[in-house]
Amino acid sequence: MNNLNLVGTPREIGFQYGKYFAEQGVNLSSTLPSGTKERKEYTESVKFLYKSDYPAILEEIEGVAQGNGCDAEALTQFLLSMYVYTAMNFCTCITGLDHRGHLLLGRNSDFLTAMQPMYSHCVIKPTSGYAFTGNTTAFVEMEDGINEKGFAVGLTFIYSAQKHCGLNAGMIVRILLEHCASVDEAIAMLKKMKIGSSQVLTMADSTGNKAVVECSAQHIEIIQSHSILYSVNQFVSDAMRPYNPRNIDDMESGLRLKTCQKAFQHQNVLSMEYLKDVLMGKQGFLCQYDRKRGGDTVWSVIYDLNDEKIQFCDGNPSREVYETIKIDF
């Protein structure tokens, strides 16, 4: 896992990111899949949203390309269409209060093993917006993180065969971390957003508020009715279940859901150790993948929203250990 500390304006943050990989001898655009005419047309159609509402995202992408010396157009096309044209991003999120009243949010990130050398753990301190620490498979966008206000969010992606013009999952997580101080603020922002992809966002804040938000271009459903909340790569609410994909390899999403249901059916309070046990697969299938299939749990993280430390496992937690990382904003 690459570890980066990035500070400054969007362009400066991007430049630092791109330069880091250039110094590793990596041209970022050469690592990306070949673009298609359809993805190019989609990117052009969605750019106006970013230019209008989140121009900092485009500035940061330009900075990455400048710092890396890679193809800015290819990078932009990949990032703005990611999660709309990708079907191999999977994960599990869990959140609940522990016996001290601390809110915990844990996430296993399941993705392609071939891309592991590119994955990054970042601390980002923008000149405008909240500082945060998070993890990503593809720079700029984020898949989980916590910001200086004690607001955390984790992504579970859901593939949609229909393509909609809007912001995609990884960019949404990035925007929420940088602009929201609480779950309520994040929900309000999501309701105003033009969303292009399908996903579940598991969110929590240091006041003890938490939510699972199932959202797509068509609808948003908010789930807050249980002591311990969890999400996998499928919608579970009656309103959103019709939008679940069919005939997609979702890396055992249904089996992971059953594991969470069983693990927490008699639990109202989490503990750090029990949450680790669940994420490590000790309470049922959650990360016990055969790496030969090309996918695995590539990192696992637990955010304590009332502490300045996170538990981070670089790799599959059934084989690797969690380390304590002190958050320094």
CSV table of C-alpha atoms in Angstrom, one decimal:
chain,number,residue,atom,x,y,z
A,1,MET,CA,0.0,0.0,0.0
A,2,ASN,CA,1.3,3.4,-0.9
A,3,ASN,CA,1.3,6.0,1.9
A,4,LEU,CA,0.9,9.6,0.8
A,5,ASN,CA,0.6,12.9,2.7
A,6,LEU,CA,-0.9,15.5,0.3
A,7,VAL,CA,-1.3,19.2,1.2
A,8,GLY,CA,-2.4,22.3,-0.8
A,9,THR,CA,-4.7,23.4,-3.5
A,10,PRO,CA,-6.5,20.7,-5.6
A,11,ARG,CA,-3.9,21.1,-8.4
A,12,GLU,CA,-1.0,20.9,-5.9
A,13,ILE,CA,-2.5,17.8,-4.2
A,14,GLY,CA,-2.8,16.1,-7.6
A,15,PHE,CA,0.7,17.1,-8.7
A,16,GLN,CA,2.1,15.6,-5.5
A,17,TYR,CA,0.2,12.4,-6.1
A,18,GLY,CA,1.3,12.1,-9.8
A,19,LYS,CA,4.9,12.9,-9.0
A,20,TYR,CA,5.0,10.2,-6.3
A,21,PHE,CA,4.2,7.5,-8.9
A,22,ALA,CA,6.4,9.1,-11.5
A,23,GLU,CA,9.3,8.7,-9.1
A,24,GLN,CA,8.3,5.0,-8.8
A,25,GLY,CA,8.7,4.8,-12.6
A,26,VAL,CA,4.9,4.4,-13.1
A,27,ASN,CA,3.1,6.3,-15.9
A,28,LEU,CA,-0.5,6.2,-14.6
A,29,SER,CA,-2.3,6.4,-17.9
A,30,SER,CA,-0.4,3.3,-19.0
A,31,THR,CA,-1.9,1.3,-16.1
A,32,LEU,CA,-5.5,2.1,-17.2
A,33,PRO,CA,-7.7,0.0,-19.4
A,34,SER,CA,-8.1,1.1,-23.0
A,35,GLY,CA,-10.9,3.7,-23.3
A,36,THR,CA,-13.9,3.1,-25.5
A,37,LYS,CA,-15.9,5.5,-27.6
A,38,GLU,CA,-18.9,5.0,-25.3
A,39,ARG,CA,-16.8,5.9,-22.2
A,40,LYS,CA,-15.3,8.9,-23.9
A,41,GLU,CA,-18.8,10.2,-24.9
A,42,TYR,CA,-20.0,9.5,-21.3
A,43,THR,CA,-17.1,11.5,-19.8
A,44,GLU,CA,-17.8,14.5,-22.1
A,45,SER,CA,-21.4,14.4,-21.0
A,46,VAL,CA,-20.7,14.4,-17.3
A,47,LYS,CA,-17.9,17.0,-17.3
A,48,PHE,CA,-20.3,19.9,-17.0
A,49,LEU,CA,-21.4,18.6,-13.6
A,50,TYR,CA,-17.9,18.7,-12.3
A,51,LYS,CA,-17.2,22.1,-13.9
A,52,SER,CA,-20.4,23.5,-12.4
A,53,ASP,CA,-20.4,21.9,-8.9
A,54,TYR,CA,-17.0,20.3,-8.1
A,55,PRO,CA,-14.4,22.0,-10.3
A,56,ALA,CA,-11.7,21.0,-7.7
A,57,ILE,CA,-12.0,17.4,-8.9
A,58,LEU,CA,-11.0,18.3,-12.5
A,59,GLU,CA,-8.2,20.5,-11.2
A,60,GLU,CA,-6.8,17.7,-9.1
A,61,ILE,CA,-6.9,15.3,-12.0
A,62,GLU,CA,-5.1,17.8,-14.1
A,63,GLY,CA,-2.5,18.1,-11.3
A,64,VAL,CA,-2.1,14.3,-11.2
A,65,ALA,CA,-1.4,14.3,-15.0
A,66,GLN,CA,1.1,17.2,-14.8
A,67,GLY,CA,3.0,15.6,-11.8
A,68,ASN,CA,3.1,12.2,-13.5
A,69,GLY,CA,3.6,13.2,-17.1
A,70,CYS,CA,0.8,11.0,-18.2
A,71,ASP,CA,-2.2,11.5,-20.5
A,72,ALA,CA,-4.6,13.9,-18.8
A,73,GLU,CA,-7.5,13.0,-21.2
A,74,ALA,CA,-7.1,9.2,-20.6
A,75,LEU,CA,-7.0,9.8,-16.8
A,76,THR,CA,-10.0,12.0,-16.8
A,77,GLN,CA,-12.0,9.6,-19.0
A,78,PHE,CA,-11.2,6.7,-16.7
A,79,LEU,CA,-11.9,8.5,-13.4
A,80,LEU,CA,-15.2,10.2,-14.4
A,81,SER,CA,-16.6,7.0,-15.8
A,82,MET,CA,-15.3,4.7,-13.1
A,83,TYR,CA,-18.1,2.8,-11.2
A,84,VAL,CA,-20.4,3.5,-14.1
A,85,TYR,CA,-18.5,1.2,-16.5
A,86,THR,CA,-16.8,-1.0,-13.9
A,87,ALA,CA,-18.2,-4.2,-12.4
A,88,MET,CA,-15.4,-5.6,-10.2
A,89,ASN,CA,-15.4,-3.3,-7.1
A,90,PHE,CA,-16.8,-5.1,-4.0
A,91,CYS,CA,-16.6,-4.8,-0.2
A,92,THR,CA,-18.4,-5.0,3.1
A,93,CYS,CA,-19.1,-2.2,5.6
A,94,ILE,CA,-20.2,-2.5,9.3
A,95,THR,CA,-20.9,0.3,11.8
A,96,GLY,CA,-22.2,0.4,15.4
A,97,LEU,CA,-21.5,1.7,18.9
A,98,ASP,CA,-19.0,-0.1,21.3
A,99,HIS,CA,-19.4,-0.4,25.1
A,100,ARG,CA,-17.7,3.0,25.6
A,101,GLY,CA,-20.2,4.8,23.4
A,102,HIS,CA,-17.5,5.1,20.6
A,103,LEU,CA,-18.9,4.6,17.1
A,104,LEU,CA,-16.9,2.2,15.0
A,105,LEU,CA,-17.0,1.8,11.2
A,106,GLY,CA,-15.2,-1.1,9.6
A,107,ARG,CA,-14.7,-1.9,5.9
A,108,ASN,CA,-13.2,-4.8,3.9
A,109,SER,CA,-12.2,-3.6,0.4
A,110,ASP,CA,-12.4,-6.4,-2.2
A,111,PHE,CA,-10.9,-5.7,-5.5
A,112,LEU,CA,-8.4,-6.9,-8.2
A,113,THR,CA,-5.1,-8.4,-6.9
A,114,ALA,CA,-3.2,-7.3,-10.0
A,115,MET,CA,-3.7,-3.7,-9.1
A,116,GLN,CA,-2.5,-3.9,-5.5
A,117,PRO,CA,0.8,-2.0,-6.1
A,118,MET,CA,-1.3,1.1,-7.1
A,119,TYR,CA,-3.6,1.2,-4.0
A,120,SER,CA,-3.0,4.1,-1.6
A,121,HIS,CA,-3.6,5.2,1.9
A,122,CYS,CA,-3.8,9.0,1.9
A,123,VAL,CA,-3.8,11.9,4.3
A,124,ILE,CA,-5.1,14.9,2.4
A,125,LYS,CA,-5.1,18.4,3.8
A,126,PRO,CA,-6.8,20.7,1.3
A,127,THR,CA,-6.6,24.5,1.5
A,128,SER,CA,-10.4,24.6,1.2
A,129,GLY,CA,-12.5,21.8,2.8
A,130,TYR,CA,-12.0,19.3,5.6
A,131,ALA,CA,-8.8,17.3,6.0
A,132,PHE,CA,-9.3,13.6,5.9
A,133,THR,CA,-7.5,10.2,5.7
A,134,GLY,CA,-8.8,7.6,3.3
A,135,ASN,CA,-8.0,4.7,1.0
A,136,THR,CA,-8.3,4.4,-2.7
A,137,THR,CA,-7.7,2.0,-5.6
A,138,ALA,CA,-7.5,4.9,-8.2
A,139,PHE,CA,-6.2,8.2,-6.9
A,140,VAL,CA,-8.5,11.3,-6.6
A,141,GLU,CA,-11.6,9.2,-5.8
A,142,MET,CA,-11.9,7.6,-2.4
A,143,GLU,CA,-13.6,4.4,-1.2
A,144,ASP,CA,-13.5,4.9,2.6
A,145,GLY,CA,-12.2,7.5,5.0
A,146,ILE,CA,-12.7,9.7,8.0
A,147,ASN,CA,-12.3,13.5,8.2
A,148,GLU,CA,-11.2,16.0,10.8
A,149,LYS,CA,-14.8,16.4,12.1
A,150,GLY,CA,-15.2,12.8,12.9
A,151,PHE,CA,-17.4,11.9,9.9
A,152,ALA,CA,-16.6,8.6,8.2
A,153,VAL,CA,-18.0,6.9,5.1
A,154,GLY,CA,-17.4,3.5,3.4
A,155,LEU,CA,-18.5,2.4,0.0
A,156,THR,CA,-20.1,-0.8,-1.2
A,157,PHE,CA,-20.6,-0.7,-5.0
A,158,ILE,CA,-23.5,-2.1,-7.0
A,159,TYR,CA,-23.2,-2.6,-10.7
A,160,SER,CA,-25.9,-1.1,-12.9
A,161,ALA,CA,-26.4,-2.2,-16.5
A,162,GLN,CA,-28.1,1.2,-17.2
A,163,LYS,CA,-25.7,4.2,-17.6
A,164,HIS,CA,-26.8,7.5,-16.1
A,165,CYS,CA,-25.1,10.9,-16.3
A,166,GLY,CA,-24.0,11.9,-12.9
A,167,LEU,CA,-21.3,11.7,-10.2
A,168,ASN,CA,-19.9,8.2,-9.6
A,169,ALA,CA,-19.4,6.3,-6.3
A,170,GLY,CA,-15.7,7.0,-5.6
A,171,MET,CA,-16.1,10.7,-6.4
A,172,ILE,CA,-19.1,10.9,-4.2
A,173,VAL,CA,-17.2,9.5,-1.2
A,174,ARG,CA,-14.4,11.9,-1.8
A,175,ILE,CA,-16.8,14.9,-2.0
A,176,LEU,CA,-18.6,13.9,1.2
A,177,LEU,CA,-15.4,13.5,3.2
A,178,GLU,CA,-14.1,16.9,2.1
A,179,HIS,CA,-17.4,18.8,2.6
A,180,CYS,CA,-19.5,17.2,5.3
A,181,ALA,CA,-19.1,17.3,9.1
A,182,SER,CA,-22.0,14.8,9.9
A,183,VAL,CA,-24.3,12.1,8.6
A,184,ASP,CA,-27.1,14.6,8.4
A,185,GLU,CA,-25.1,16.9,6.2
A,186,ALA,CA,-24.0,14.1,4.0
A,187,ILE,CA,-27.6,12.9,3.5
A,188,ALA,CA,-28.7,16.4,2.6
A,189,MET,CA,-25.9,16.7,0.1
A,190,LEU,CA,-26.7,13.4,-1.5
A,191,LYS,CA,-30.3,14.4,-2.0
A,192,LYS,CA,-29.2,17.4,-4.0
A,193,MET,CA,-26.6,15.5,-6.1
A,194,LYS,CA,-27.0,14.2,-9.6
A,195,ILE,CA,-25.9,10.6,-9.0
A,196,GLY,CA,-24.7,8.4,-11.9
A,197,SER,CA,-23.8,5.1,-10.3
A,198,SER,CA,-25.4,2.6,-7.9
A,199,GLN,CA,-23.9,2.2,-4.4
A,200,VAL,CA,-24.5,1.8,-0.7
A,201,LEU,CA,-22.8,4.4,1.5
A,202,THR,CA,-22.3,3.4,5.2
A,203,MET,CA,-21.9,6.6,7.2
A,204,ALA,CA,-21.2,7.5,10.8
A,205,ASP,CA,-20.1,10.5,12.8
A,206,SER,CA,-18.6,11.2,16.2
A,207,THR,CA,-22.0,12.3,17.7
A,208,GLY,CA,-23.2,8.7,17.4
A,209,ASN,CA,-25.3,9.1,14.3
A,210,LYS,CA,-25.1,6.5,11.6
A,211,ALA,CA,-26.9,5.4,8.5
A,212,VAL,CA,-26.8,3.1,5.5
A,213,VAL,CA,-27.8,5.0,2.4
A,214,GLU,CA,-28.8,3.0,-0.7
A,215,CYS,CA,-28.6,5.3,-3.6
A,216,SER,CA,-28.7,5.3,-7.4
A,217,ALA,CA,-29.7,7.7,-10.2
A,218,GLN,CA,-33.3,6.7,-9.6
A,219,HIS,CA,-33.8,6.8,-5.8
A,220,ILE,CA,-32.3,7.2,-2.4
A,221,GLU,CA,-33.3,5.0,0.6
A,222,ILE,CA,-32.0,5.7,4.1
A,223,ILE,CA,-31.7,2.8,6.7
A,224,GLN,CA,-31.1,3.8,10.4
A,225,SER,CA,-33.4,1.3,12.2
A,226,HIS,CA,-30.8,-1.1,13.7
A,227,SER,CA,-28.2,-0.9,16.5
A,228,ILE,CA,-25.6,-2.4,14.1
A,229,LEU,CA,-25.8,-1.5,10.4
A,230,TYR,CA,-24.0,-3.3,7.6
A,231,SER,CA,-23.9,-3.4,3.8
A,232,VAL,CA,-22.6,-5.6,1.0
A,233,ASN,CA,-22.9,-5.3,-2.8
A,234,GLN,CA,-26.7,-5.4,-3.0
A,235,PHE,CA,-29.7,-3.3,-2.1
A,236,VAL,CA,-31.8,-4.8,0.8
A,237,SER,CA,-34.6,-2.3,1.1
A,238,ASP,CA,-37.9,-3.0,-0.6
A,239,ALA,CA,-37.7,0.3,-2.5
A,240,MET,CA,-34.2,-0.4,-3.9
A,241,ARG,CA,-34.2,-4.2,-4.3
A,242,PRO,CA,-35.6,-4.0,-7.8
A,243,TYR,CA,-32.4,-2.2,-8.9
A,244,ASN,CA,-30.1,-5.1,-7.9
A,245,PRO,CA,-28.1,-6.5,-10.9
A,246,ARG,CA,-28.6,-10.0,-12.2
A,247,ASN,CA,-26.0,-12.5,-13.4
A,248,ILE,CA,-23.0,-10.5,-12.0
A,249,ASP,CA,-20.0,-12.0,-10.2
A,250,ASP,CA,-20.4,-10.0,-7.0
A,251,MET,CA,-17.7,-11.9,-5.0
A,252,GLU,CA,-20.2,-13.7,-2.8
A,253,SER,CA,-22.2,-10.7,-1.8
A,254,GLY,CA,-25.1,-12.8,-0.7
A,255,LEU,CA,-22.9,-15.1,1.4
A,256,ARG,CA,-21.3,-12.1,3.1
A,257,LEU,CA,-24.7,-10.6,3.8
A,258,LYS,CA,-25.8,-13.9,5.5
A,259,THR,CA,-22.5,-13.8,7.6
A,260,CYS,CA,-23.3,-10.3,8.8
A,261,GLN,CA,-26.9,-11.2,9.6
A,262,LYS,CA,-25.9,-14.1,11.7
A,263,ALA,CA,-23.0,-12.4,13.3
A,264,PHE,CA,-25.1,-9.4,14.6
A,265,GLN,CA,-28.5,-11.0,15.1
A,266,HIS,CA,-28.0,-11.0,18.9
A,267,GLN,CA,-25.6,-8.1,19.1
A,268,ASN,CA,-26.6,-4.5,20.1
A,269,VAL,CA,-23.1,-3.4,21.0
A,270,LEU,CA,-19.9,-3.8,19.0
A,271,SER,CA,-16.4,-4.3,20.3
A,272,MET,CA,-13.2,-3.7,18.4
A,273,GLU,CA,-12.1,-7.3,18.8
A,274,TYR,CA,-15.5,-8.8,17.7
A,275,LEU,CA,-15.6,-6.4,14.7
A,276,LYS,CA,-12.1,-7.6,13.7
A,277,ASP,CA,-13.2,-11.2,14.1
A,278,VAL,CA,-16.1,-10.6,11.7
A,279,LEU,CA,-13.9,-8.8,9.1
A,280,MET,CA,-11.3,-11.5,9.4
A,281,GLY,CA,-13.9,-14.2,8.6
A,282,LYS,CA,-14.0,-15.8,12.0
A,283,GLN,CA,-17.8,-15.6,12.2
A,284,GLY,CA,-18.4,-16.9,8.7
A,285,PHE,CA,-17.4,-16.1,5.1
A,286,LEU,CA,-16.4,-12.5,4.5
A,287,CYS,CA,-12.8,-12.5,3.1
A,288,GLN,CA,-11.8,-16.1,2.4
A,289,TYR,CA,-11.3,-15.7,-1.3
A,290,ASP,CA,-9.2,-17.8,-3.6
A,291,ARG,CA,-6.7,-15.3,-5.0
A,292,LYS,CA,-6.5,-17.3,-8.2
A,293,ARG,CA,-9.8,-15.8,-9.3
A,294,GLY,CA,-8.0,-12.4,-9.4
A,295,GLY,CA,-9.9,-10.8,-6.6
A,296,ASP,CA,-9.3,-10.6,-2.9
A,297,THR,CA,-9.7,-8.4,0.2
A,298,VAL,CA,-7.0,-6.0,-0.5
A,299,TRP,CA,-7.3,-3.9,2.7
A,300,SER,CA,-9.4,-3.8,5.8
A,301,VAL,CA,-9.9,-0.7,8.0
A,302,ILE,CA,-11.7,0.2,11.2
A,303,TYR,CA,-12.3,3.8,12.1
A,304,ASP,CA,-13.0,4.8,15.7
A,305,LEU,CA,-14.9,8.0,15.3
A,306,ASN,CA,-14.2,9.1,18.9
A,307,ASP,CA,-10.5,8.4,18.8
A,308,GLU,CA,-7.5,9.7,16.9
A,309,LYS,CA,-6.4,6.2,15.7
A,310,ILE,CA,-7.5,3.7,13.1
A,311,GLN,CA,-6.9,0.0,12.7
A,312,PHE,CA,-5.5,-0.8,9.3
A,313,CYS,CA,-4.7,-4.1,7.6
A,314,ASP,CA,-2.7,-3.9,4.4
A,315,GLY,CA,-4.0,-7.0,2.7
A,316,ASN,CA,-6.5,-9.7,3.6
A,317,PRO,CA,-7.2,-9.7,7.4
A,318,SER,CA,-7.5,-13.5,7.5
A,319,ARG,CA,-3.8,-13.6,6.7
A,320,GLU,CA,-2.3,-10.2,7.6
A,321,VAL,CA,-2.4,-8.2,10.9
A,322,TYR,CA,-4.1,-4.9,11.8
A,323,GLU,CA,-1.8,-2.1,12.7
A,324,THR,CA,-2.7,1.1,14.7
A,325,ILE,CA,-2.3,4.3,12.7
A,326,LYS,CA,-2.5,7.6,14.5
A,327,ILE,CA,-4.5,10.2,12.6
A,328,ASP,CA,-2.6,13.5,12.3
A,329,PHE,CA,-4.7,16.3,10.8
